[in-house]
CSV table of C-alpha atoms and ligand atoms in Angstrom, one decimal:
chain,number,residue,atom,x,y,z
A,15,UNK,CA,101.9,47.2,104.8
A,16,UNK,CA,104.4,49.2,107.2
A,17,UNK,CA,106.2,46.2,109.0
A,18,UNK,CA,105.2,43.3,107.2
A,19,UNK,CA,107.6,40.8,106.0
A,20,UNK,CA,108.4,40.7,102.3
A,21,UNK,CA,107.9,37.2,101.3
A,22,UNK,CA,110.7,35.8,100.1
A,23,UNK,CA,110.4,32.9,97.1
A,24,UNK,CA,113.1,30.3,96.5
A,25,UNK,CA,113.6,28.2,93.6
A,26,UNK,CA,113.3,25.5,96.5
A,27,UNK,CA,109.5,25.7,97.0
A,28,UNK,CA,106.4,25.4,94.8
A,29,UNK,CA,104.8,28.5,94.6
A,30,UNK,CA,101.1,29.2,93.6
A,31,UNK,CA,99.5,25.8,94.7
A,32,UNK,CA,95.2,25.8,94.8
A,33,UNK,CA,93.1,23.9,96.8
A,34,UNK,CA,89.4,21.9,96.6
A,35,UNK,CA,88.0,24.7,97.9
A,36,UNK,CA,88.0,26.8,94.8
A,37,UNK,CA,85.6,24.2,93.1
A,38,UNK,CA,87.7,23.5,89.9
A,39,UNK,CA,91.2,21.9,91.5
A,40,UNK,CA,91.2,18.2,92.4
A,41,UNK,CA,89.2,17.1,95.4
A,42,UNK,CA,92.2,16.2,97.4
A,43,UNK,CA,93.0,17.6,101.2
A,44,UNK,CA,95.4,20.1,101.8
A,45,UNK,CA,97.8,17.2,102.7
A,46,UNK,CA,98.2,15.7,99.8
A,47,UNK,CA,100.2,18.8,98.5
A,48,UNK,CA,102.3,18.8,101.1
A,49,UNK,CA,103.2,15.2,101.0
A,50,UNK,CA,103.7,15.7,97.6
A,51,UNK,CA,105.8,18.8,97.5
A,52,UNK,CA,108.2,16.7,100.3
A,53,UNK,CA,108.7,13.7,97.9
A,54,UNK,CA,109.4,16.4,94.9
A,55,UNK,CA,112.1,17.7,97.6
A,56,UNK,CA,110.4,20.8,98.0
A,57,UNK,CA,112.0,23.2,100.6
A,58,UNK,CA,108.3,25.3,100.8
A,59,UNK,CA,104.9,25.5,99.6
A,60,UNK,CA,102.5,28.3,98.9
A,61,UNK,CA,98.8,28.1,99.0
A,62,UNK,CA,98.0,30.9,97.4
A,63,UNK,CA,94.3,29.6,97.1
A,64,UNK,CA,91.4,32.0,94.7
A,65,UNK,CA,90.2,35.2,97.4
A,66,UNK,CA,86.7,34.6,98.8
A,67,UNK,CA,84.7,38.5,98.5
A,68,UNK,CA,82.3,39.1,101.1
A,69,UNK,CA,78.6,38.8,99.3
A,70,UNK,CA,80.6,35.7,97.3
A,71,UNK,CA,79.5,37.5,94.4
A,72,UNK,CA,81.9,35.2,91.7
A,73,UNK,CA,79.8,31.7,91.8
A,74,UNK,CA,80.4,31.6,88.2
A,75,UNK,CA,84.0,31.9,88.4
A,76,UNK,CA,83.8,29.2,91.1
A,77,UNK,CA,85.9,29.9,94.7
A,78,UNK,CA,85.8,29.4,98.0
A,79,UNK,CA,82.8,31.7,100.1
A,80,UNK,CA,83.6,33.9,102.1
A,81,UNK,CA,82.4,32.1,105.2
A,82,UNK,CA,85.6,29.7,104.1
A,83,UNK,CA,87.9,31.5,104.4
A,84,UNK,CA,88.3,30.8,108.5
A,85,UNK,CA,88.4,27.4,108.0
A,86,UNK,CA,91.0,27.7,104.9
A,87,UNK,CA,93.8,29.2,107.0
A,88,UNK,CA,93.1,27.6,109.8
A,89,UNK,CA,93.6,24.1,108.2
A,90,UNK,CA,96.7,25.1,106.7
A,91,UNK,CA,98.2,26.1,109.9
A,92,UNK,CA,97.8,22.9,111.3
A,93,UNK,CA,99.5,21.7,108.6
A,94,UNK,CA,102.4,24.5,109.4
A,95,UNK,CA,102.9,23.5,113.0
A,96,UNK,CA,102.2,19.6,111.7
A,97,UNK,CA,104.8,19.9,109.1
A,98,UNK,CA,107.5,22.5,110.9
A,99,UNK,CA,110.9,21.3,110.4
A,100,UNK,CA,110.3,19.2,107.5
A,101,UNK,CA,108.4,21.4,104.5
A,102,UNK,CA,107.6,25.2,104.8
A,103,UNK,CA,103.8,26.1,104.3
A,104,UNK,CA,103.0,29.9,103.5
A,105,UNK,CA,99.6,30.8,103.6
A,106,UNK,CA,98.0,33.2,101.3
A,107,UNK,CA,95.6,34.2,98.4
A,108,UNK,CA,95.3,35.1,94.9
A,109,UNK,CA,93.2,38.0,94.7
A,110,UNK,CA,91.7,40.6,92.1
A,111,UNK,CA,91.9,44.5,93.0
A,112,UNK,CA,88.4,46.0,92.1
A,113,UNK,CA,88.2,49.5,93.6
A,114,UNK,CA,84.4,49.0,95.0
A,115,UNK,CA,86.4,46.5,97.6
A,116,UNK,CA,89.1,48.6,98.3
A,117,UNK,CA,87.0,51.4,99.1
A,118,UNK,CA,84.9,48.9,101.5
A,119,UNK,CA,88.5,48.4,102.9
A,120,UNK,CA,89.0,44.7,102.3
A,121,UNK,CA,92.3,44.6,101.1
A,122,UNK,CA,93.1,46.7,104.4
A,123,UNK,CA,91.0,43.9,106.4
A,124,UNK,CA,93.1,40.9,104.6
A,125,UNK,CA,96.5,42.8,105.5
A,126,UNK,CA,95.4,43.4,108.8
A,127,UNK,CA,95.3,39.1,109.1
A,128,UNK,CA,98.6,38.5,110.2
A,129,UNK,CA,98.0,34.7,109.1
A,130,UNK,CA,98.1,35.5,105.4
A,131,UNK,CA,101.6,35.6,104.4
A,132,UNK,CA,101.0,36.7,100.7
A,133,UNK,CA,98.6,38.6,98.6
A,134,UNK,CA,99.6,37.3,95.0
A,135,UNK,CA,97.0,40.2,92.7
A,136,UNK,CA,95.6,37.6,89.7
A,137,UNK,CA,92.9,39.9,87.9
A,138,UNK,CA,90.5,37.4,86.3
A,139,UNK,CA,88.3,40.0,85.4
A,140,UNK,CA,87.2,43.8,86.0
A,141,UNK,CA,84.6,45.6,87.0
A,142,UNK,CA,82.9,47.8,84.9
A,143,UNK,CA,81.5,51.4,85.4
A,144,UNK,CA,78.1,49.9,85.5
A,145,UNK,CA,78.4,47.8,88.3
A,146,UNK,CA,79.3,44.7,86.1
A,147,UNK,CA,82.0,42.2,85.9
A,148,UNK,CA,84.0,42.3,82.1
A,149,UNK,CA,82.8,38.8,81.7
A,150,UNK,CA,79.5,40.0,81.1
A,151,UNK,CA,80.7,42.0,78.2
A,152,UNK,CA,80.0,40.4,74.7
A,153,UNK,CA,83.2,38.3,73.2
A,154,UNK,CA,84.0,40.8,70.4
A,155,UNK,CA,84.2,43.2,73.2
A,156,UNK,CA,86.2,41.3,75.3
A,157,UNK,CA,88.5,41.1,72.3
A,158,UNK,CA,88.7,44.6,71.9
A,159,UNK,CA,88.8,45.8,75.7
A,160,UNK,CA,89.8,42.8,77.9
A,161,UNK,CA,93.0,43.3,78.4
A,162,UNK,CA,92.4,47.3,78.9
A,163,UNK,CA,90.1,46.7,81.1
A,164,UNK,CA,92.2,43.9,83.0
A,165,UNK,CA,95.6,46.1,83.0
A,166,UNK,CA,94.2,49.0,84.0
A,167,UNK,CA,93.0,47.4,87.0
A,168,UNK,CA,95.8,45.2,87.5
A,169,UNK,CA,97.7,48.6,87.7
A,170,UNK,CA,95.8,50.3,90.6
A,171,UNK,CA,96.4,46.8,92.5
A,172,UNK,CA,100.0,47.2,92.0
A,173,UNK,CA,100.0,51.1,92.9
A,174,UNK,CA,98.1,50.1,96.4
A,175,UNK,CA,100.6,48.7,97.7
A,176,UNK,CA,98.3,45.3,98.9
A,177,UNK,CA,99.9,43.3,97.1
A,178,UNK,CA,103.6,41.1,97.1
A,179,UNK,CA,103.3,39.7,93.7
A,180,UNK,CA,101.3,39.7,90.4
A,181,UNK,CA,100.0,36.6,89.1
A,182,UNK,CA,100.0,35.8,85.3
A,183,UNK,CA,100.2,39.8,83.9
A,184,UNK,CA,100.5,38.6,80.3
A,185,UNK,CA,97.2,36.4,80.4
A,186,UNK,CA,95.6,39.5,80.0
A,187,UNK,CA,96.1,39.4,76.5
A,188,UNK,CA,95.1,35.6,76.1
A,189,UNK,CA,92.4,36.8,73.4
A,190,UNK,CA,94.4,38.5,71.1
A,191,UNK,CA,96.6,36.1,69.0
A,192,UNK,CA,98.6,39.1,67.3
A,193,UNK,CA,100.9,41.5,69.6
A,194,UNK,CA,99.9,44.5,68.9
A,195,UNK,CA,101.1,48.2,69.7
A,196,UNK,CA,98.3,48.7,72.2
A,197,UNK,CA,99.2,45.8,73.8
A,198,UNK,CA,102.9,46.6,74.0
A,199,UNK,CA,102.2,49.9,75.6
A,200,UNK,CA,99.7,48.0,78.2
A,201,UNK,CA,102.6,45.7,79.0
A,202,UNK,CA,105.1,48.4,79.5
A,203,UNK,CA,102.4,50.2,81.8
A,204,UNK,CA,102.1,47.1,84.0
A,205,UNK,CA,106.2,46.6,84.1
A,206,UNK,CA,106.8,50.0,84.9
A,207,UNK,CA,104.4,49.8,87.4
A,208,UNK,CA,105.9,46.5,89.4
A,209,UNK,CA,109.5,48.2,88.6
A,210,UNK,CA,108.2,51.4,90.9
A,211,UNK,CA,106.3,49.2,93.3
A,212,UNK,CA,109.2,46.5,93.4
A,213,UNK,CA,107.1,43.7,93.3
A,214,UNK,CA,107.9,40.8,91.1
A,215,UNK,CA,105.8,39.1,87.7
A,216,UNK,CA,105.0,35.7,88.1
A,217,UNK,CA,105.6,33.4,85.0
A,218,UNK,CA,102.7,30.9,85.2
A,219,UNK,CA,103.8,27.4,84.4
A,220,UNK,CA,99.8,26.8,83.5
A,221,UNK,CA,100.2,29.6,81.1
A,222,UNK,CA,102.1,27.7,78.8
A,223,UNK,CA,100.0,25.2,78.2
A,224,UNK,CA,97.4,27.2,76.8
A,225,UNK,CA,98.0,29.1,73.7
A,226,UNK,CA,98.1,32.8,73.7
A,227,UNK,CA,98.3,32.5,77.7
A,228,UNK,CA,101.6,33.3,78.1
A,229,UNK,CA,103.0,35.8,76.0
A,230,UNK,CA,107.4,35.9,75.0
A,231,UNK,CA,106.4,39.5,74.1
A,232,UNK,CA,105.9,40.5,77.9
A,233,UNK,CA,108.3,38.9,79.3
A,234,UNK,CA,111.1,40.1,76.4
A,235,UNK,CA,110.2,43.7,78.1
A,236,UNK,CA,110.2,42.8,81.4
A,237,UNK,CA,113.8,41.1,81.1
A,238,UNK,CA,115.9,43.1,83.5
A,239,UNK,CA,113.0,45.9,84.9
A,240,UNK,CA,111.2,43.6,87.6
A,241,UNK,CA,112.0,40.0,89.3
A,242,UNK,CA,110.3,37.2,88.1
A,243,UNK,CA,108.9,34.5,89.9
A,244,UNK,CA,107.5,31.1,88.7
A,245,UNK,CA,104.3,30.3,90.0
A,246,UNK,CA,102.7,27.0,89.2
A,247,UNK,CA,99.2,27.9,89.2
A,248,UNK,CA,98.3,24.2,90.3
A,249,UNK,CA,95.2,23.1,90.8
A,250,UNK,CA,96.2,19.6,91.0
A,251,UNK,CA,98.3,17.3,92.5
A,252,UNK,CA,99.9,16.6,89.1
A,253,UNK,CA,100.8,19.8,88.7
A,254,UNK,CA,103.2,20.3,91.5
A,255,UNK,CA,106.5,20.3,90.2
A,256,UNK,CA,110.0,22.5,91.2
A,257,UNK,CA,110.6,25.4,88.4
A,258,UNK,CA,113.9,27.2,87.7
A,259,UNK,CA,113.4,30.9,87.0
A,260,UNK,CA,113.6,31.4,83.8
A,261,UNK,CA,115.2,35.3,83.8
B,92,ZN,ZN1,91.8,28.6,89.6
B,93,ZN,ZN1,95.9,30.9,90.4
């Protein structure tokens, strides 16, 4: 934390780009994102590619392993010193916060790699008091506590100051068609919190293609509290294309 550089996004570049590694993007090498970000005109790209844990304890949620992770950044800063001068490439990850890590000290340990030039926090899921993940909870459950369980955590990620941006906050609510009062008060929680931590929200272009992803709701409360960044969430090739803010 201390002296690192806050990253800084532009319009210019395609932010929140995957890679094959994750096991559900397109089997394409790095390259090909970069050659396609440079005919889109791109100024910059950012691999923000799904955080590896050690014990690679999400196979269902497919990602990279941790033993991966080595090869991951050093591929893409090839590509950097390949590239320099022509296209930008940041390096970084899209992680969860789960306290059992933090307490291990990862999140200190990915900070400490001067390589990574973004943690982007995307909570998929939480951990339970039980040692579980929430996506072993039952789906009425998940209904009913998903997204407390998801903000709640989302929440301590902002507060520890790991983190440079927040990935997708209103897909926590992805299960619940009707906004709701509970919900509101969860979103102002999570917008308060980025307005103390100054981090920006990320609008996720993937969002809106699924229904009840991405939620007008949030983002009505958010209008003027936090900076919003669009993040494209690709996960293929396809997908890369330059977004204007929105807010
Ligand atoms: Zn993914
Ligand atoms: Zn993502």
């Amino acid at each position: 934390m201390g002296d690192r550089i806050k990253p800084v996004i532009s319009d210019q570049e395609l932010f929140h780009v995957h890679t094959f590694r994750c096991r559900h993007a397109e089997e394409v090498p790095d390259r090909a994102y970069v050659e396609k970000a440079l005919e889109l005109g791109a100024k910059g790209i950012w691999f923000t590619d799904h955080c590896p844990f050690p014990g690679d304890l999400f196979k269902r949620e497919h990602r990279m392993l941790y033993k991966e992770l080595p090869e991951y950044i050093n591929t893409l800063k090839g590509l950097k010193e390949e590239y320099s001068g022509r296209i930008d490439i940041h390096i970084g990850l899209e992680t969860e916060f789960f306290q059992r890590y933090n307490e291990m000290g990862y999140y200190e340990e990915l900070r400490g790699n001067k390589d990574i030039e973004i943690l982007l926090l995307g909570q998929h899921m939480a951990e339970l008091p039980d040692g579980r993940y929430s996506y072993d909870l039952d789906k009425e459950s998940l209904i009913e506590q998903e997204f407390k369980l998801l903000g709640a955590e989302m929440i301590l990620g902002i507060q520890s100051g790991y983190f440079d941006a927040v990935a997708h906050p209103d897909r926590i609510f992805r299960r619940r068609p009707v906004w709701d009062a509970e919900m509101n008060d969860m979103a102002i929680s999570i917008i308060n919190s980025a307005q103390v931590a100054s981090i920006p929200l990320e609008q996720n272009e993937s969002s809106k293609a699924v229904k009840n992803y991405y939620r007008e709701e949030f983002w009505e409360l958010a209008k003027g509290k936090t900076d919003i960044i669009c993040g494209l969430d690709a996960h293929f090739i396809r997908e890369l294309k330059l977004v204007k803010n929105s807010i």
